[in-house]
Short mmCIF file of C-alpha atoms in Angstrom, two decimals:
data_model
loop_
_atom_site.label_atom_id
_atom_site.label_comp_id
_atom_site.label_asym_id
_atom_site.label_seq_id
_atom_site.Cartn_x
_atom_site.Cartn_y
_atom_site.Cartn_z
CA MET A 1 -0.24 0.21 -0.12
CA TYR A 2 1.33 3.21 -0.65
CA TYR A 3 1.48 6.29 2.14
CA ALA A 4 2.31 9.62 1.83
CA ILE A 5 4.21 11.07 4.09
CA LEU A 6 3.57 14.79 4.43
CA ALA A 7 6.68 16.71 6.09
CA TYR A 8 5.43 20.28 7.54
CA HIS A 9 7.92 23.02 9.42
CA ALA A 10 7.69 26.33 10.27
CA GLU A 11 9.16 28.57 7.00
CA GLY A 12 10.49 30.70 8.85
CA ILE A 13 12.67 28.47 11.14
CA VAL A 14 13.63 26.49 8.21
CA GLU A 15 15.01 29.57 6.72
CA SER A 16 17.07 30.70 9.37
CA TRP A 17 19.16 27.82 9.19
CA SER A 18 22.93 28.36 7.77
CA LYS A 19 23.96 26.78 4.76
CA GLU A 20 25.91 24.39 6.87
CA GLU A 21 22.92 23.21 8.92
CA ASP A 22 21.08 23.00 6.22
CA GLU A 23 23.33 20.58 4.17
CA ALA A 24 23.98 17.69 7.89
CA LEU A 25 19.78 17.41 7.62
CA MET A 26 20.26 17.16 4.09
CA THR A 27 22.87 14.83 4.45
CA GLU A 28 20.98 13.04 7.11
CA LEU A 29 17.40 12.57 5.00
CA LEU A 30 19.41 11.70 1.97
CA ARG A 31 21.12 8.36 3.83
CA ILE A 32 17.30 7.63 5.21
CA ASN A 33 16.14 8.25 1.54
CA ASP A 34 18.94 6.18 -0.16
CA ARG A 35 18.25 3.02 2.70
CA LEU A 36 14.66 3.34 1.60
CA VAL A 37 15.74 3.14 -2.07
CA ARG A 38 17.60 -0.20 -1.55
CA GLU A 39 14.50 -1.73 0.22
CA LYS A 40 12.55 -0.55 -2.61
CA SER A 41 10.23 1.19 -0.18
CA LEU A 42 10.75 4.99 -1.55
CA GLY A 43 8.89 6.47 -4.63
CA PRO A 44 8.57 10.18 -5.48
CA ALA A 45 9.80 12.49 -2.78
CA ALA A 46 10.48 16.19 -2.99
CA ARG A 47 11.44 19.48 -1.09
CA LEU A 48 8.91 22.08 -2.06
CA GLY A 49 10.11 25.45 -2.22
CA PRO A 50 9.11 28.82 -0.60
CA THR A 51 5.34 29.33 -0.10
CA GLN A 52 6.18 32.95 -1.10
CA LYS A 53 6.99 32.15 -4.69
CA ALA A 54 3.64 29.61 -4.82
CA VAL A 55 0.24 30.51 -6.59
CA THR A 56 -3.03 29.33 -5.98
CA LEU A 57 -5.54 28.36 -8.52
CA ARG A 58 -9.19 28.68 -7.06
CA GLY A 59 -12.36 29.88 -8.51
CA ALA A 60 -15.24 28.84 -10.94
CA GLY A 61 -14.48 27.93 -14.58
CA ASP A 62 -10.58 28.30 -15.34
CA GLY A 63 -10.07 29.79 -12.09
CA MET A 64 -8.13 32.71 -10.99
CA VAL A 65 -4.44 32.64 -9.95
CA ILE A 66 -3.50 34.39 -6.78
CA ASP A 67 -0.85 34.62 -4.58
CA GLY A 68 -0.88 32.31 -2.02
CA PRO A 69 -1.33 29.20 -0.07
CA PHE A 70 -3.06 31.44 2.52
CA ALA A 71 -3.35 29.23 5.65
CA GLU A 72 -4.37 30.14 9.42
CA THR A 73 -0.96 27.77 10.28
CA LYS A 74 2.13 28.13 11.86
CA GLU A 75 3.21 25.53 9.68
CA GLN A 76 3.50 24.88 5.76
CA LEU A 77 3.95 21.70 3.83
CA LEU A 78 7.79 21.63 3.14
CA GLY A 79 7.98 18.34 0.97
CA PHE A 80 6.77 14.51 1.24
CA TYR A 81 7.33 11.08 0.60
CA VAL A 82 5.51 8.48 -1.13
CA VAL A 83 6.55 5.17 0.06
CA ASP A 84 5.14 1.70 -0.02
CA PHE A 85 4.84 -0.78 2.83
CA PRO A 86 2.52 -3.37 3.43
CA ASP A 87 0.95 -1.65 6.36
CA ILE A 88 0.73 1.84 7.94
CA GLU A 89 3.10 0.52 10.74
CA GLY A 90 5.97 0.48 7.82
CA ALA A 91 5.09 4.09 6.90
CA ILE A 92 4.99 5.32 10.67
CA ALA A 93 8.64 3.91 11.62
CA ALA A 94 9.86 5.69 8.42
CA ALA A 95 8.35 8.74 9.50
CA ARG A 96 9.86 8.26 12.70
CA GLU A 97 13.67 7.90 11.23
CA LEU A 98 12.51 11.24 9.54
CA ARG A 99 11.55 13.02 12.42
CA ARG A 100 14.83 11.65 14.54
CA ALA A 101 16.81 13.10 11.69
CA ASN A 102 14.48 16.60 11.65
CA PRO A 103 13.08 16.12 15.34
CA THR A 104 11.37 19.93 15.05
CA ALA A 105 9.67 19.07 11.97
CA VAL A 106 5.95 17.59 12.18
CA TYR A 107 5.38 14.60 9.78
CA GLU A 108 1.44 13.25 8.79
CA ILE A 109 1.13 9.90 7.23
CA ARG A 110 -1.79 9.04 5.14
CA PRO A 111 -2.68 6.30 2.85
CA VAL A 112 -2.33 6.95 -1.23
CA LEU A 113 -5.37 6.42 -2.86
CA LEU A 114 -4.47 5.73 -6.59
CA TYR A 115 -7.40 6.61 -9.25
CA LEU A 116 -7.42 4.04 -11.79
CA PRO A 117 -10.83 4.25 -13.75
CA GLY A 118 -12.04 0.92 -13.34
CA ALA A 119 -9.73 -0.32 -10.37
CA SER A 120 -10.32 -0.40 -7.00
CA LEU A 121 -9.21 2.76 -4.78
CA GLU A 122 -7.32 0.45 -2.45
CA THR A 123 -4.91 -0.56 -5.59
CA GLY A 124 -1.34 -0.03 -4.92
CA GLY A 125 2.18 -1.34 -3.85
CA GLN A 126 2.54 -4.07 -1.78
CA GLY A 127 -0.72 -3.92 -0.03
#
């Protein structure tokens, strides 16, 4: 089954890290990434750019592009991992390892329901 591990953090804190602090964190996260790849448990993963450079499409018809996102929260979605484990316990274990590397981040683990016309929404991965 596929799971999304969504990484949230206060963007201002992340932006305050020195180049050396950021590189040290990325080295540790890439170590975890490489292990998950070797175990064939990691799919797409991305570090998202700053929300100040993001836009939001909303409204009727073709929608309107506006600055954003605008959310009443102290934490922003700064990245994600798609992992493949037989059950959510494997995804939780991976998120715990990521949290040990970045203890000030918050991780949300959510099942990914693939949309394939005619297929069950439970289709995916090993599960």
